């Protein structure tokens, strides 16, 4: 993953900010713009994060199957990245996302989704300019 030290795409940054605010549909749109614009491999990281946003959107809409399926798909794109890429704390992102889906699957199908603790839908931790100075988005 040779392009982890480059700056974060502006639309990716906007997408991360939207995730922090719980605006998952809009985050997906911004991250999709970054994914389409990005010529390098990091586009796949953006793709994984946008699918995470879609999974979170499905959770907020009580779509159990959609949330679990998007987690499965996102895992493909989020695997193999270093702990920090373009300032994104990828290990933390994977751990938080996996924990949210584990809690969801422990509840079971949609009729139990009202019990899901939405505090588990964590924002993506990101540090400005590929980690050169801290600016975590919480």
Short mmCIF file of C-alpha atoms in Angstrom, two decimals:
data_model
loop_
_atom_site.label_atom_id
_atom_site.label_comp_id
_atom_site.label_asym_id
_atom_site.label_seq_id
_atom_site.Cartn_x
_atom_site.Cartn_y
_atom_site.Cartn_z
CA UNK A 1 0.00 0.00 0.00
CA UNK A 2 2.40 2.61 -1.28
CA UNK A 3 0.15 5.65 -1.17
CA UNK A 4 -0.66 5.77 2.56
CA UNK A 5 1.55 8.81 3.14
CA UNK A 6 -0.22 11.04 0.62
CA UNK A 7 -2.86 13.53 1.77
CA UNK A 8 -6.41 12.37 2.38
CA UNK A 9 -8.74 13.13 -0.53
CA UNK A 10 -10.95 16.15 0.36
CA UNK A 11 -14.14 14.17 -0.25
CA UNK A 12 -12.84 11.37 1.97
CA UNK A 13 -12.24 13.89 4.73
CA UNK A 14 -15.76 15.22 4.26
CA UNK A 15 -17.07 11.66 4.41
CA UNK A 16 -15.27 11.03 7.70
CA UNK A 17 -16.74 14.21 9.14
CA UNK A 18 -20.21 13.10 8.03
CA UNK A 19 -19.74 9.70 9.69
CA UNK A 20 -18.80 11.50 12.90
CA UNK A 21 -22.10 13.39 12.69
CA UNK A 22 -24.07 10.20 12.01
CA UNK A 23 -24.96 11.28 8.48
CA UNK A 24 -24.23 7.91 6.95
CA UNK A 25 -25.97 8.28 3.60
CA UNK A 26 -24.21 11.57 2.93
CA UNK A 27 -20.92 10.06 4.10
CA UNK A 28 -21.36 7.26 1.60
CA UNK A 29 -21.86 9.79 -1.19
CA UNK A 30 -18.74 11.78 -0.28
CA UNK A 31 -16.61 8.67 0.09
CA UNK A 32 -17.91 7.35 -3.22
CA UNK A 33 -16.72 10.60 -4.84
CA UNK A 34 -13.28 10.07 -3.30
CA UNK A 35 -13.27 6.43 -4.42
CA UNK A 36 -14.13 7.39 -7.99
CA UNK A 37 -11.58 10.24 -8.12
CA UNK A 38 -8.69 8.36 -6.51
CA UNK A 39 -6.34 6.68 -8.99
CA UNK A 40 -4.28 4.75 -6.43
CA UNK A 41 -4.87 1.67 -4.31
CA UNK A 42 -6.13 3.78 -1.42
CA UNK A 43 -9.39 4.01 -3.32
CA UNK A 44 -10.13 0.56 -1.93
CA UNK A 45 -9.72 1.84 1.62
CA UNK A 46 -12.24 4.57 0.79
CA UNK A 47 -14.52 1.89 -0.62
CA UNK A 48 -14.32 -0.08 2.61
CA UNK A 49 -15.12 2.97 4.70
CA UNK A 50 -18.06 3.91 2.48
CA UNK A 51 -19.42 0.38 2.88
CA UNK A 52 -18.99 0.73 6.64
CA UNK A 53 -21.10 3.91 6.44
CA UNK A 54 -23.75 1.99 4.50
CA UNK A 55 -23.70 -0.75 7.13
CA UNK A 56 -24.23 1.88 9.85
CA UNK A 57 -27.07 3.36 7.79
CA UNK A 58 -28.69 -0.08 7.60
CA UNK A 59 -28.39 -0.42 11.38
CA UNK A 60 -30.14 2.91 11.92
CA UNK A 61 -32.90 1.77 9.55
CA UNK A 62 -33.27 -1.65 11.24
CA UNK A 63 -32.06 -3.52 8.16
CA UNK A 64 -30.23 -6.39 9.84
CA UNK A 65 -29.40 -8.36 6.68
CA UNK A 66 -28.14 -5.24 4.89
CA UNK A 67 -25.89 -4.26 7.81
CA UNK A 68 -24.36 -7.72 8.08
CA UNK A 69 -23.86 -8.02 4.31
CA UNK A 70 -22.18 -4.61 4.07
CA UNK A 71 -19.86 -5.60 6.92
CA UNK A 72 -18.89 -8.72 4.99
CA UNK A 73 -18.22 -6.70 1.83
CA UNK A 74 -16.34 -3.94 3.63
CA UNK A 75 -14.05 -6.47 5.27
CA UNK A 76 -12.60 -7.31 1.88
CA UNK A 77 -11.59 -3.69 1.27
CA UNK A 78 -10.48 -2.91 4.83
CA UNK A 79 -8.15 -5.91 5.15
CA UNK A 80 -4.43 -5.63 4.65
CA UNK A 81 -4.00 -1.90 5.30
CA UNK A 82 -1.39 -0.70 7.78
CA UNK A 83 -2.54 0.56 11.17
CA UNK A 84 -2.37 4.17 9.91
CA UNK A 85 -3.04 5.15 6.31
CA UNK A 86 -3.51 8.74 5.16
CA UNK A 87 -4.01 9.60 8.79
CA UNK A 88 -6.88 7.13 9.21
CA UNK A 89 -6.51 4.79 12.18
CA UNK A 90 -7.40 1.71 10.14
CA UNK A 91 -6.86 -0.81 12.96
CA UNK A 92 -9.19 1.15 15.24
CA UNK A 93 -11.75 1.48 12.45
CA UNK A 94 -11.78 -2.29 11.84
CA UNK A 95 -11.95 -3.06 15.56
CA UNK A 96 -14.82 -0.60 16.15
CA UNK A 97 -16.75 -1.79 13.08
CA UNK A 98 -16.30 -5.46 14.01
CA UNK A 99 -17.46 -4.75 17.58
CA UNK A 100 -20.60 -3.01 16.34
CA UNK A 101 -21.49 -5.90 14.04
CA UNK A 102 -20.70 -8.47 16.74
CA UNK A 103 -23.14 -6.68 19.06
CA UNK A 104 -25.72 -6.59 16.29
CA UNK A 105 -25.40 -10.28 15.45
CA UNK A 106 -25.59 -11.14 19.17
CA UNK A 107 -29.01 -9.48 19.19
CA UNK A 108 -30.13 -11.44 16.17
CA UNK A 109 -32.59 -10.47 13.44
CA UNK A 110 -34.40 -7.22 12.89
CA UNK A 111 -37.04 -7.56 15.62
CA UNK A 112 -34.28 -7.12 18.22
CA UNK A 113 -32.50 -4.24 16.52
CA UNK A 114 -34.26 -1.66 18.70
CA UNK A 115 -31.99 -2.92 21.50
CA UNK A 116 -28.81 -2.10 19.59
CA UNK A 117 -26.64 0.45 21.39
CA UNK A 118 -26.00 3.13 18.77
CA UNK A 119 -23.04 4.38 20.77
CA UNK A 120 -21.23 1.43 19.15
CA UNK A 121 -21.40 3.26 15.80
CA UNK A 122 -18.05 4.92 16.34
CA UNK A 123 -16.64 7.69 14.16
CA UNK A 124 -13.48 7.05 12.19
CA UNK A 125 -10.39 8.25 14.02
CA UNK A 126 -8.38 10.42 11.66
CA UNK A 127 -5.36 12.64 12.04
CA UNK A 128 -4.79 15.44 9.55
CA UNK A 129 -2.15 15.27 6.83
CA UNK A 130 -1.37 11.54 6.94
CA UNK A 131 -0.83 11.55 10.68
CA UNK A 132 1.63 14.46 10.85
CA UNK A 133 -0.46 16.35 13.37
CA UNK A 134 -3.33 15.07 15.51
CA UNK A 135 -6.83 16.09 14.53
CA UNK A 136 -8.93 13.13 15.55
CA UNK A 137 -12.50 13.31 14.39
CA UNK A 138 -14.68 12.29 17.30
#
